[in-house]
Coordinates of N, CA and C in Angstrom, one line a residue:
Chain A
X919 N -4.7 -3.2 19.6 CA -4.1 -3.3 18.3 C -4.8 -2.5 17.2
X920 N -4.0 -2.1 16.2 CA -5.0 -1.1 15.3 C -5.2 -2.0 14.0
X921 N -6.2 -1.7 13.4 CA -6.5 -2.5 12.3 C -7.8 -1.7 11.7
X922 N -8.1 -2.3 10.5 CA -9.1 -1.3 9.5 C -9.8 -2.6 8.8
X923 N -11.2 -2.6 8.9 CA -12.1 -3.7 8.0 C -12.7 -3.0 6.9
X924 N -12.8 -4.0 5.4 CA -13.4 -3.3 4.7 C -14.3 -4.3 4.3
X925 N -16.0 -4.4 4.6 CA -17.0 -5.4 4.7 C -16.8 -5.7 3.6
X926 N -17.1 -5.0 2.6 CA -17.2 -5.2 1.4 C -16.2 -5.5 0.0
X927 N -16.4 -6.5 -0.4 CA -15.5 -7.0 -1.5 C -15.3 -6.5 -2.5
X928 N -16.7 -6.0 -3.1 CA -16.7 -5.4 -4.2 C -18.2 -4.4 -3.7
X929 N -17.6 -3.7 -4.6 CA -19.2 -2.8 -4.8 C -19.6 -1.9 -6.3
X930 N -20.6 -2.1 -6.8 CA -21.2 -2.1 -7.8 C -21.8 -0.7 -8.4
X931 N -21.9 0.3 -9.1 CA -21.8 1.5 -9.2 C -22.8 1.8 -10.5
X932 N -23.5 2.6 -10.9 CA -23.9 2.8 -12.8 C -22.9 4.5 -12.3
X933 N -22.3 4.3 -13.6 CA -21.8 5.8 -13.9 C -22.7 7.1 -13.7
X934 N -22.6 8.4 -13.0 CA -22.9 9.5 -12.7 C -23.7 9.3 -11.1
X935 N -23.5 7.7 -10.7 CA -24.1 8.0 -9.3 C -23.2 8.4 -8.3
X936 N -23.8 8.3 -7.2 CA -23.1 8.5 -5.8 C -21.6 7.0 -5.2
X937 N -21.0 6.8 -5.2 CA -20.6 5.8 -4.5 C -19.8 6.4 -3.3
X938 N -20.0 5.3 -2.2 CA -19.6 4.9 -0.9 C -18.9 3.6 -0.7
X939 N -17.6 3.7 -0.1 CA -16.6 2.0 -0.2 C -16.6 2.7 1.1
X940 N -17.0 1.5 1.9 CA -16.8 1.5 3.5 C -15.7 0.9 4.1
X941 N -15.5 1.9 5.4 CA -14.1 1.5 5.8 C -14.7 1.7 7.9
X942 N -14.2 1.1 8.5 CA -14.3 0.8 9.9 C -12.7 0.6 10.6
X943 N -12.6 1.0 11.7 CA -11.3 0.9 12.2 C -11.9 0.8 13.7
X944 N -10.5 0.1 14.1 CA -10.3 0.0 15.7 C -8.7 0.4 15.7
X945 N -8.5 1.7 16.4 CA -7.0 2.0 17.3 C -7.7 2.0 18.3
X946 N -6.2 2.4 19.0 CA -6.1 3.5 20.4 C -5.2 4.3 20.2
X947 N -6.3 5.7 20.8 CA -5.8 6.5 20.8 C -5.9 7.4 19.7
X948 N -5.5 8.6 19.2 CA -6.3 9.3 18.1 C -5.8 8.6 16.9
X949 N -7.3 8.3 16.4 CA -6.8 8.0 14.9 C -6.7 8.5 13.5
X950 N -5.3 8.2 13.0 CA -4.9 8.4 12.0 C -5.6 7.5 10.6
X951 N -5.8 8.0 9.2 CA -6.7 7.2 8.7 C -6.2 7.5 7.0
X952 N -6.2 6.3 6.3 CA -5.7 6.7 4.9 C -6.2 5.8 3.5
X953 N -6.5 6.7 3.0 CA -7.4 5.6 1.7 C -6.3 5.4 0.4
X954 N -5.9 4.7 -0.2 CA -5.4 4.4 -1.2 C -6.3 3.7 -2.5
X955 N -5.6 3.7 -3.5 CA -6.3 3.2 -4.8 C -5.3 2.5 -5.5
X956 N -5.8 1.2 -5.9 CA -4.9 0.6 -7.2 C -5.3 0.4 -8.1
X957 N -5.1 1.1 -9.2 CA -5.5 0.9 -10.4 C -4.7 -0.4 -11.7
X958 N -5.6 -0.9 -12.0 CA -5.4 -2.3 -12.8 C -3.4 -2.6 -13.0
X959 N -2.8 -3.4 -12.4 CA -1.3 -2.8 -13.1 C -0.5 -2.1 -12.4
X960 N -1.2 -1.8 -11.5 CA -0.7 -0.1 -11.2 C -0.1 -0.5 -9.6
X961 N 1.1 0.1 -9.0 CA 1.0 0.2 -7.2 C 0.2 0.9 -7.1
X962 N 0.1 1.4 -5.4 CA -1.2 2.0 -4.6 C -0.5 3.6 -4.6
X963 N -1.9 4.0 -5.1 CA -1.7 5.8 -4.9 C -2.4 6.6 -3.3
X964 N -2.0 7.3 -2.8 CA -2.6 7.9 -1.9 C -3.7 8.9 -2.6
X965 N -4.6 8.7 -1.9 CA -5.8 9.5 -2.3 C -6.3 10.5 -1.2
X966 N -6.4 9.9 0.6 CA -6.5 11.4 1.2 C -6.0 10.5 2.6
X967 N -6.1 11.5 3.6 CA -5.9 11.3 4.9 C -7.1 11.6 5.9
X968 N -6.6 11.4 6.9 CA -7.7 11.7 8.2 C -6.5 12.0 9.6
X969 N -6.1 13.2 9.6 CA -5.3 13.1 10.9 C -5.5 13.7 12.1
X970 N -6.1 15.2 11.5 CA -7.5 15.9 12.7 C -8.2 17.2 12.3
X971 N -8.6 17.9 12.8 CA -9.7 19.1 11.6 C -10.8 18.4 11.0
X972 N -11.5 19.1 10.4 CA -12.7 18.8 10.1 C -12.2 17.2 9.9
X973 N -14.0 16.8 9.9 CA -14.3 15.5 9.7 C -14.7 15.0 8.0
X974 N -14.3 16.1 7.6 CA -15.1 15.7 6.1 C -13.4 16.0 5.3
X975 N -13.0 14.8 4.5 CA -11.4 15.5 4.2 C -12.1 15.2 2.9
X976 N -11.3 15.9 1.9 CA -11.1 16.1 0.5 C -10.0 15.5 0.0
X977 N -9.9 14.8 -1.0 CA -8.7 14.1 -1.9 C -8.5 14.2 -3.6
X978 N -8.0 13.6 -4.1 CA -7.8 13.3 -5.3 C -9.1 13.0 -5.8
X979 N -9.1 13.4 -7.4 CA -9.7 12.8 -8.2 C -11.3 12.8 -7.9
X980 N -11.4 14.2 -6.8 CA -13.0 14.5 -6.5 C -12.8 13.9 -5.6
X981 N -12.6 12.8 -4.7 CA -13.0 11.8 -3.6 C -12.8 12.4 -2.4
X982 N -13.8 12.2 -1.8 CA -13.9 12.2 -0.4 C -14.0 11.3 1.1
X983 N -13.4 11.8 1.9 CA -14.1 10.7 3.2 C -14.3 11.6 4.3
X984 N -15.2 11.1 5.3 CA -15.6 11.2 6.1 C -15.7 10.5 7.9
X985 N -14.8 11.0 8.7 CA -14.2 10.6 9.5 C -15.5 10.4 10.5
X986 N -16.2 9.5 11.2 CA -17.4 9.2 12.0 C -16.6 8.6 13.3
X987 N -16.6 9.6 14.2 CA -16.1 8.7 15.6 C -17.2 7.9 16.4
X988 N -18.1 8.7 16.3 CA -19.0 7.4 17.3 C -19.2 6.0 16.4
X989 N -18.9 5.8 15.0 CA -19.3 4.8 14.3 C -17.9 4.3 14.2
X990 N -16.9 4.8 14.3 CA -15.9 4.4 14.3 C -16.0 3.7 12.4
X991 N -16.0 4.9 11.8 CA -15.7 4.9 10.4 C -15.1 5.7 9.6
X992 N -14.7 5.3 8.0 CA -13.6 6.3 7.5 C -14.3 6.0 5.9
X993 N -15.7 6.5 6.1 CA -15.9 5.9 4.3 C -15.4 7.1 3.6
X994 N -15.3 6.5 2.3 CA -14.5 6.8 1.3 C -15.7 7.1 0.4
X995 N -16.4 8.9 0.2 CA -17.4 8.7 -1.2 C -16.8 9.5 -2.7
X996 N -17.7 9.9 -3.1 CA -17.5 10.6 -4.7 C -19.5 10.7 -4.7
X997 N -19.8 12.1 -5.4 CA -20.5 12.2 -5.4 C -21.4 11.6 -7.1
X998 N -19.9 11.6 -7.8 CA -20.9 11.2 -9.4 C -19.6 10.0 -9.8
X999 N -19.6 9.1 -9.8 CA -19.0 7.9 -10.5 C -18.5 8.0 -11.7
X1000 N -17.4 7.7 -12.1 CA -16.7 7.8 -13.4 C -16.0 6.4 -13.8
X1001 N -16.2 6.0 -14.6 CA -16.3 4.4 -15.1 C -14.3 4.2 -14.8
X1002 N -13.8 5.7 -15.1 CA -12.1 5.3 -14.8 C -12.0 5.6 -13.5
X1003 N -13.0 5.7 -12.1 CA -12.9 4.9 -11.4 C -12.6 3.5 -10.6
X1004 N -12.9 2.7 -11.4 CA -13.1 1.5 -11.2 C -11.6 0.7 -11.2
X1005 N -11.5 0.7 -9.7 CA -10.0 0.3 -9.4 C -10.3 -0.9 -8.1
X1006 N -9.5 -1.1 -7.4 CA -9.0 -1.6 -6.0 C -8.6 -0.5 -5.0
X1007 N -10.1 -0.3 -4.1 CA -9.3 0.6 -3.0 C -9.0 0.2 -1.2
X1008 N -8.4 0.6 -1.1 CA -7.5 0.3 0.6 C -7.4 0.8 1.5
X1009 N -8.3 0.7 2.7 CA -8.2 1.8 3.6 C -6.9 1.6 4.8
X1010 N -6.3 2.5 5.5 CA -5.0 1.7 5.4 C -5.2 2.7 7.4
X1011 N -4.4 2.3 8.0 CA -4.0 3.0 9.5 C -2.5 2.7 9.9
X1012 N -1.8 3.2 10.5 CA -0.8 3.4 10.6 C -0.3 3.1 12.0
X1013 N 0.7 1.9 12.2 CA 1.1 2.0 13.8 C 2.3 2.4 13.9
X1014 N 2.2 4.0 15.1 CA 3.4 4.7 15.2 C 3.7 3.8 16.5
X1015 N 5.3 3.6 15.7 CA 6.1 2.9 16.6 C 7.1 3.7 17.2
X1016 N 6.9 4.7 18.1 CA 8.0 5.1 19.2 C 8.9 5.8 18.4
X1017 N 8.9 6.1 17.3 CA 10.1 6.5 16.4 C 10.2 6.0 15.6
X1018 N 9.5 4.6 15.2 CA 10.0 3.8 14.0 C 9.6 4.7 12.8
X1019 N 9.7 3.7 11.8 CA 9.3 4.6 10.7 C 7.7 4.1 10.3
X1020 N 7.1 5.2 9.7 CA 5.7 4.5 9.5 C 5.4 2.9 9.2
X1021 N 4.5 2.6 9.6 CA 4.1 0.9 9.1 C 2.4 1.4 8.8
X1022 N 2.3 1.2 7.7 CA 0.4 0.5 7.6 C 0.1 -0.9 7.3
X1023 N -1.0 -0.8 8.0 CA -1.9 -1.6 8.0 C -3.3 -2.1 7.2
X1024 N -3.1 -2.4 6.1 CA -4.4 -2.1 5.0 C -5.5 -3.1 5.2
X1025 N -6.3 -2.5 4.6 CA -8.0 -3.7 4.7 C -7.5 -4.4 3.7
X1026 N -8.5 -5.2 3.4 CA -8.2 -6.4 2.5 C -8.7 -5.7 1.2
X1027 N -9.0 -4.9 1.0 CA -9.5 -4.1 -0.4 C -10.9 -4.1 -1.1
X1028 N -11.3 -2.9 -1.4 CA -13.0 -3.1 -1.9 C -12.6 -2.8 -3.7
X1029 N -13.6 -3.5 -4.1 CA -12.8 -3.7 -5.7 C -14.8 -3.1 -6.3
X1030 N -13.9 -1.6 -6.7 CA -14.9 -0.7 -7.1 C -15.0 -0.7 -8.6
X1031 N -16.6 -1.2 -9.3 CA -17.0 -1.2 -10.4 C -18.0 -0.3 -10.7
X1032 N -17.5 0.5 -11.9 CA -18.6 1.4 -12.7 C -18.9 1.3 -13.5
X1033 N -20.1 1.0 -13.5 CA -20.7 0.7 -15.2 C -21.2 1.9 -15.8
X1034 N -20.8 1.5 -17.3 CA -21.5 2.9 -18.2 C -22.9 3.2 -18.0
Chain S
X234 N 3.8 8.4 -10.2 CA 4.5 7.2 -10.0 C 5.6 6.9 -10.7
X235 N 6.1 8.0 -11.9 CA 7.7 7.7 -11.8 C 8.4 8.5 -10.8
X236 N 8.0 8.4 -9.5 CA 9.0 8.7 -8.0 C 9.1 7.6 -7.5
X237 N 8.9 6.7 -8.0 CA 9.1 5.2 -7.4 C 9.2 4.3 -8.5
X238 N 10.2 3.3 -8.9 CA 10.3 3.0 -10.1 C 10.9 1.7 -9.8
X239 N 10.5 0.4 -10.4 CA 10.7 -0.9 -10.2 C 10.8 -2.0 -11.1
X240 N 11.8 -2.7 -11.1 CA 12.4 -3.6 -12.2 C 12.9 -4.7 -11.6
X241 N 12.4 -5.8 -12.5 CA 11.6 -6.1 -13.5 C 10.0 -5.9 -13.5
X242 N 9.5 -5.4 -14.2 CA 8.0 -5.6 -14.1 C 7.3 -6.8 -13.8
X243 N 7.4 -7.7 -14.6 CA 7.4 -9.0 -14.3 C 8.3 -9.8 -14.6
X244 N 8.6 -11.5 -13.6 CA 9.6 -12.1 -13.4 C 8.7 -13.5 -13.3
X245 N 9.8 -14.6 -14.3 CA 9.0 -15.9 -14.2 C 10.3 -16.6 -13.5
X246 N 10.5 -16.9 -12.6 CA 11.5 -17.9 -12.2 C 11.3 -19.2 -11.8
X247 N 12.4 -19.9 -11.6 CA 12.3 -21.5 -11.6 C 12.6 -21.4 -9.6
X248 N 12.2 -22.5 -9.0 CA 12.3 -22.5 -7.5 C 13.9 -22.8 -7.2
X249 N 14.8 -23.2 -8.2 CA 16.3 -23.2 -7.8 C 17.1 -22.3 -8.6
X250 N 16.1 -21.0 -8.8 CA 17.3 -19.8 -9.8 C 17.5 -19.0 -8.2
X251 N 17.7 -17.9 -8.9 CA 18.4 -16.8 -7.8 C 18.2 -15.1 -8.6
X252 N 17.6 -14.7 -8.0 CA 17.3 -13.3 -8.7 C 16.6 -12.0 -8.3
X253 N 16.8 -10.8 -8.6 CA 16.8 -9.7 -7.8 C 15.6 -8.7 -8.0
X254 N 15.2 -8.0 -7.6 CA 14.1 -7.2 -7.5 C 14.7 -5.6 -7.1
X255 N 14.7 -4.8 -8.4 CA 15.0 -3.4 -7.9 C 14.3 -2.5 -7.3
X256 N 14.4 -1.7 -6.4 CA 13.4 -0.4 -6.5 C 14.7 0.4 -6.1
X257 N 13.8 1.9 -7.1 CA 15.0 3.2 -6.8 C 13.4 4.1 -6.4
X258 N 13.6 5.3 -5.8 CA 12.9 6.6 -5.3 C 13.7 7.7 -5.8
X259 N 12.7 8.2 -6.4 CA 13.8 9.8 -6.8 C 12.7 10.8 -6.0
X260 N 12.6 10.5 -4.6 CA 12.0 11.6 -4.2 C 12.5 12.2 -3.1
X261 N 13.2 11.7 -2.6 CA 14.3 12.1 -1.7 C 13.5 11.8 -0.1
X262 N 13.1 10.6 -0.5 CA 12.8 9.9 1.0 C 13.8 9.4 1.7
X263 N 13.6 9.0 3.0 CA 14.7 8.0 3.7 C 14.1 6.9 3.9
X264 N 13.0 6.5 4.1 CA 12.8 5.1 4.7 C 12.0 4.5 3.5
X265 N 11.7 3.2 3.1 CA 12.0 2.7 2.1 C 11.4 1.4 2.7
X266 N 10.0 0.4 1.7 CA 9.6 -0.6 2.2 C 9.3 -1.8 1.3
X267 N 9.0 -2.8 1.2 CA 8.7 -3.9 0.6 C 7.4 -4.7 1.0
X268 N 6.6 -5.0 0.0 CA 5.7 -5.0 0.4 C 4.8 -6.5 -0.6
X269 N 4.5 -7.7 0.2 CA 3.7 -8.6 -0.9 C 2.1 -8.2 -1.1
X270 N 1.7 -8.5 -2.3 CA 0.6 -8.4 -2.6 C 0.0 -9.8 -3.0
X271 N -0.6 -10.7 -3.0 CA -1.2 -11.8 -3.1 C -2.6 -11.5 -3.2
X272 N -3.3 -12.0 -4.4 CA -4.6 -12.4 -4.4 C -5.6 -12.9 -3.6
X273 N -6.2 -12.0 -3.0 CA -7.6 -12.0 -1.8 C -7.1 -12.4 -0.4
X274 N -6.0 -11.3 -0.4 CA -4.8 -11.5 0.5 C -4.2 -9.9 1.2
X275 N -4.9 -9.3 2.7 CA -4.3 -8.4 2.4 C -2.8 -7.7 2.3
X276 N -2.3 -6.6 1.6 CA -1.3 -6.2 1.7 C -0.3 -6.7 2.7
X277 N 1.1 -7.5 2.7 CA 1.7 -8.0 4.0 C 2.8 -6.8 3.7
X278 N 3.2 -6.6 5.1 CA 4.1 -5.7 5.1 C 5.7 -7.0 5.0
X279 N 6.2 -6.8 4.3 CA 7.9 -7.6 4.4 C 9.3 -6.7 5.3
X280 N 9.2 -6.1 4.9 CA 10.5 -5.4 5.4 C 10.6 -3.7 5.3
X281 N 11.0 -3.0 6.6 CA 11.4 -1.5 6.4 C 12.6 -1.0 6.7
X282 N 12.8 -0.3 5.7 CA 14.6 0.6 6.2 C 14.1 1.8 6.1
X283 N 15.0 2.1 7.2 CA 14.9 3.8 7.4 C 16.4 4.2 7.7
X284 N 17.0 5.1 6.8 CA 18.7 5.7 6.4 C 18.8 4.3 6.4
X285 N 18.6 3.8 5.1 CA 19.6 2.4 5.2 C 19.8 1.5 5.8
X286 N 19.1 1.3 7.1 CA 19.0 0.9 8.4 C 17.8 -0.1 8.4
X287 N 17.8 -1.7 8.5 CA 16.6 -2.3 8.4 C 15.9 -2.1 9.8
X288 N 15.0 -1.6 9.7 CA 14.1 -1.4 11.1 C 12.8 -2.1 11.3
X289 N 12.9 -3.1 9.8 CA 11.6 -4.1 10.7 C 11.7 -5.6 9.9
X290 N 12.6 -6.2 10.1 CA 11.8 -7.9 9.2 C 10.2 -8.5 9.7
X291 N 9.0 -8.7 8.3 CA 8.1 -9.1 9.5 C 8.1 -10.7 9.3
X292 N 8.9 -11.2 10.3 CA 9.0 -13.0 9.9 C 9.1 -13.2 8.8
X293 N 9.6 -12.6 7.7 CA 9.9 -13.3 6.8 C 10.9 -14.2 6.0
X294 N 10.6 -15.3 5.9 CA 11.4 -16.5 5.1 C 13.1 -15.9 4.9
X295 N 13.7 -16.4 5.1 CA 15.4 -15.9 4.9 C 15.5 -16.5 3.0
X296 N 14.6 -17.1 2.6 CA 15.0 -17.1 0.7 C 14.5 -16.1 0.3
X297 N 13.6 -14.6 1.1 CA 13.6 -13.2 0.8 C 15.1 -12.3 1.7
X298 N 16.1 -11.5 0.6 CA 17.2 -11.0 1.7 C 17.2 -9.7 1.1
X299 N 16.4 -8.7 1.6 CA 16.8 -7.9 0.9 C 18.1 -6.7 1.4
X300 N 18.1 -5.8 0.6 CA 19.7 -4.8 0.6 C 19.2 -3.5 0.5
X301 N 20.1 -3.0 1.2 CA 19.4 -1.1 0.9 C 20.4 -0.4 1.6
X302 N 21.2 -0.1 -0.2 CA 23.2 0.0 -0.5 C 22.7 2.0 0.6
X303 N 21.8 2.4 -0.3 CA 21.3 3.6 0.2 C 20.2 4.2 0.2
X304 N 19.5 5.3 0.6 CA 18.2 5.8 1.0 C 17.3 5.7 -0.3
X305 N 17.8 5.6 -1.7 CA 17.4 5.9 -3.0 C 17.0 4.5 -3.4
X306 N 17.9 3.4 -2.7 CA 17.9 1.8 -3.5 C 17.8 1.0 -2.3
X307 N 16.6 0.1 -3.6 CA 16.0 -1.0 -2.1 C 16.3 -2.0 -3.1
X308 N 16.9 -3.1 -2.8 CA 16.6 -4.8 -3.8 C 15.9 -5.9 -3.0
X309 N 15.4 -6.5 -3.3 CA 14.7 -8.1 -2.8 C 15.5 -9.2 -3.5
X310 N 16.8 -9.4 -3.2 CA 17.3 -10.7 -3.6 C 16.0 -12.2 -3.3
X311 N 16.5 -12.9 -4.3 CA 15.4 -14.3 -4.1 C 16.2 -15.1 -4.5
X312 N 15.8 -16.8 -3.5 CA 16.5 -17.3 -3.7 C 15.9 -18.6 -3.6
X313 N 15.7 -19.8 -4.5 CA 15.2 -21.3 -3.9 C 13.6 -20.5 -3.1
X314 N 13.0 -20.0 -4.1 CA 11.5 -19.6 -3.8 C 10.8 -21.0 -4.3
X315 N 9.4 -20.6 -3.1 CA 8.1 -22.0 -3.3 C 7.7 -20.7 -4.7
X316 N 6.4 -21.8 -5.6 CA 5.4 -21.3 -5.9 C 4.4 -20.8 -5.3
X317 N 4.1 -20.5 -3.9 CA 3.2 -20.1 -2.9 C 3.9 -18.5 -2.8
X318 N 4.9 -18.2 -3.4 CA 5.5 -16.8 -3.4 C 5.4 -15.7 -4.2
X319 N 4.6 -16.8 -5.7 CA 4.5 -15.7 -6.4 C 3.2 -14.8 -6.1
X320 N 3.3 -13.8 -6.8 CA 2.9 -12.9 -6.0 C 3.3 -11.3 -6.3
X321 N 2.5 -10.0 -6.9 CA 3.1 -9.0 -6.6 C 3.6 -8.3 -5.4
X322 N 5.0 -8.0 -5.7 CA 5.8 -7.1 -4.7 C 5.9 -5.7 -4.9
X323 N 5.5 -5.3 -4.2 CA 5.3 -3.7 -4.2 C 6.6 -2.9 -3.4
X324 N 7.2 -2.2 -3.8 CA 8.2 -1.0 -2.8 C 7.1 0.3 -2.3
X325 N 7.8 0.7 -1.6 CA 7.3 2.0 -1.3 C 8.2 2.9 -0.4
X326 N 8.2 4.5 -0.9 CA 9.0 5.4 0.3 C 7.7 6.2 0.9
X327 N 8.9 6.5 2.1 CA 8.0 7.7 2.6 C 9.0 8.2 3.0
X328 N 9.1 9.7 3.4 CA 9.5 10.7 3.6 C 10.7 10.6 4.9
X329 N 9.8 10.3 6.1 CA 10.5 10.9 7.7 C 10.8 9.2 8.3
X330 N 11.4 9.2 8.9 CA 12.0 8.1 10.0 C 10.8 7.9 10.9
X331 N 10.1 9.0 11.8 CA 9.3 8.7 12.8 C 7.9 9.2 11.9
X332 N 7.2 8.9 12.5 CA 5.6 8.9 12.4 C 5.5 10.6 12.5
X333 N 5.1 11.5 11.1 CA 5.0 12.5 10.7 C 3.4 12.9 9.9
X334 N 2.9 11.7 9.8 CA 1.2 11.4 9.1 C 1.9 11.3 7.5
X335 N 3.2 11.2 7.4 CA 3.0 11.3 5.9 C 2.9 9.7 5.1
X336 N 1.9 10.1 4.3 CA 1.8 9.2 2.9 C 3.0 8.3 2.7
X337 N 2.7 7.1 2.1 CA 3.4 6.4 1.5 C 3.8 6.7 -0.1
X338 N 4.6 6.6 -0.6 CA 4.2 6.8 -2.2 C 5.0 5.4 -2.6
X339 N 4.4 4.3 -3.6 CA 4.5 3.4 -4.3 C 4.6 3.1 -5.9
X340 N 6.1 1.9 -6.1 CA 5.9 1.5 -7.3 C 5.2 0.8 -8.2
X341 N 5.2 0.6 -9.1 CA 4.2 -0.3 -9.9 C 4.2 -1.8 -9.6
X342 N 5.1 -2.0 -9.2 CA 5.2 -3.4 -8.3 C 6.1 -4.0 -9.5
X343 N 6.4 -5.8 -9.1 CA 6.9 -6.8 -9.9 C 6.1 -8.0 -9.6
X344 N 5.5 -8.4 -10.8 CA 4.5 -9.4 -10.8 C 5.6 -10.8 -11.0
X345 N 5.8 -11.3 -9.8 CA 6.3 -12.6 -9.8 C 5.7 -14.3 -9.5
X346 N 6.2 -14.5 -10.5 CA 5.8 -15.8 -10.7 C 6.9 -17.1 -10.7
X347 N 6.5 -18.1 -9.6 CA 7.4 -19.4 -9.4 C 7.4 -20.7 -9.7
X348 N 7.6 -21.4 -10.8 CA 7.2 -22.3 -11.4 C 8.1 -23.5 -11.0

C-alpha cells in the first residue's frame, strides 16, 4: 500500500535560515511524490513533484525537494526562510488505479513556523 | 486559485437543515474531487468524478450526496449532518481521467460548521 509520513508536526525556523520539513514514503513500485502548501484560509497549492530525472526537483516560491531512494525520502527544503512562509505543508503520493483517475494520499501535515 | 472557486466560504448549519456546497473549475479539467479537512486529521479523500462519472465513493455517510451536473460543477448536498462533520471541505480538479503525474489544483474550501 502506498502512503507518506510526516514525523514532524511542526517545525520551527528564525527567518533567513535553512529549513527542511521531512517527508518518508512506502510504495511499490516507482515512486511518484508531491508536496503541497496551505496557507492560513487558503486550499492546498502544489508546490513541486518527484516523478523521475534528477533527484533534486525545483518548485515554487524557491522550494525544493530532494528525492533519497535508499532513505526512502522526499524532504522538502528552502535554503533562506521567509516569515510568509509559514503555512501547513503536505506531502502527498498518488495511487494509480488502472485508469482511474488520480487519488492522493497526504501526510498528516507539518505546520511550518518562521520567526522574524 | 481563482481556477477553482467555492461557495459558501463558510456555513453554520443546524443537524436537521439541508444544504449545498458549490465548486466550479474554470480550468478545463475532467475529473473533479471532494475532499474533508478536519483538525489533526489527515486530508480524507470523499468522493471522485471523472466526465461526470462518480468513480470513487470512499465509505462515505449517504447524509453526504454529492452531484456533478458536468466536468466544470461539483456540489456536496448535506443533509441531517452530526456535529463530528464539521469540518473544512476542500474540492479539487485535475486535468486527465488516468494517472498522467498531473497535479491537483484546489479551492479555498468551505469551513463548515454543525450545531
Amino acid at each position: 500500500a502506498q502512503s507518506v509520513a510526516q514525523p514532524e508536526d511542526q517545525v520551527n525556523v528564525a527567518e533567513g535560515n535553512p529549513l527542511t520539513v521531512k517527508c518518508t514514503y512506502s510504495v511499490s513500485g516507482n515512486p511518484y511524490l508531491f508536496w503541497y502548501v496551505q496557507y492560513p484560509n487558503r486550499g492546498l497549492q502544489f508546490l513541486l513533484k518527484y516523478i523521475t530525472g534528477d533527484n533534486l526537483v525545483k518548485g515554487s516560491y524557491g522550494f525544493e525537494a530532494e528525492f533519497n531512494k535508499s532513505q526512502t525520502s522526499f524532504h522538502l527544503k528552502k535554503p533562506s526562510a521567509l516569515v510568509s512562509d509559514s503555512a501547513l505543508y503536505f506531502c502527498a503520493v498518488p495511487t494509480p488505479g488502472g485508469g482511474a483517475t488520480n487519488k492522493l494520499i497526504f501526510g498528516t501535515g507539518t505546520l511550518l513556523a518562521v520567526q522574524p | 486559485e481563482t481556477g477553482v472557486t467555492q461557495t459558501p466560504r463558510h456555513l453554520v448549519m443546524g443537524m436537521t437543515n439541508k444544504k449545498s456546497l458549490k465548486c466550479e473549475q474554470h480550468l478545463g479539467h475532467n475529473a473533479m474531487y471532494w475532499y474533508k479537512q478536519s483538525a489533526k486529521k489527515p486530508l480524507e479523500l470523499m468522493f471522485v468524478y471523472n466526465f461526470k462519472e462518480q468513480t470513487e465513493n470512499n465509505s462515505v455517510p449517504s447524509r453526504f450526496s454529492p452531484e456533478c451536473p458536468n466536468s466544470s460543477h461539483l456540489f456536496l448536498h448535506l443533509h441531517t449532518l452530526q456535529p463530528e462533520d464539521s469540518a473544512l471541505y476542500l474540492c479539487a480538479s485535475s486535468q486527465d481521467s488516468g494517472w498522467d503525474g498531473g497535479e491537483q489544483y484546489f479551492g479555498p474550501g468551505t469551513r463548515l460548521t454543525v450545531t
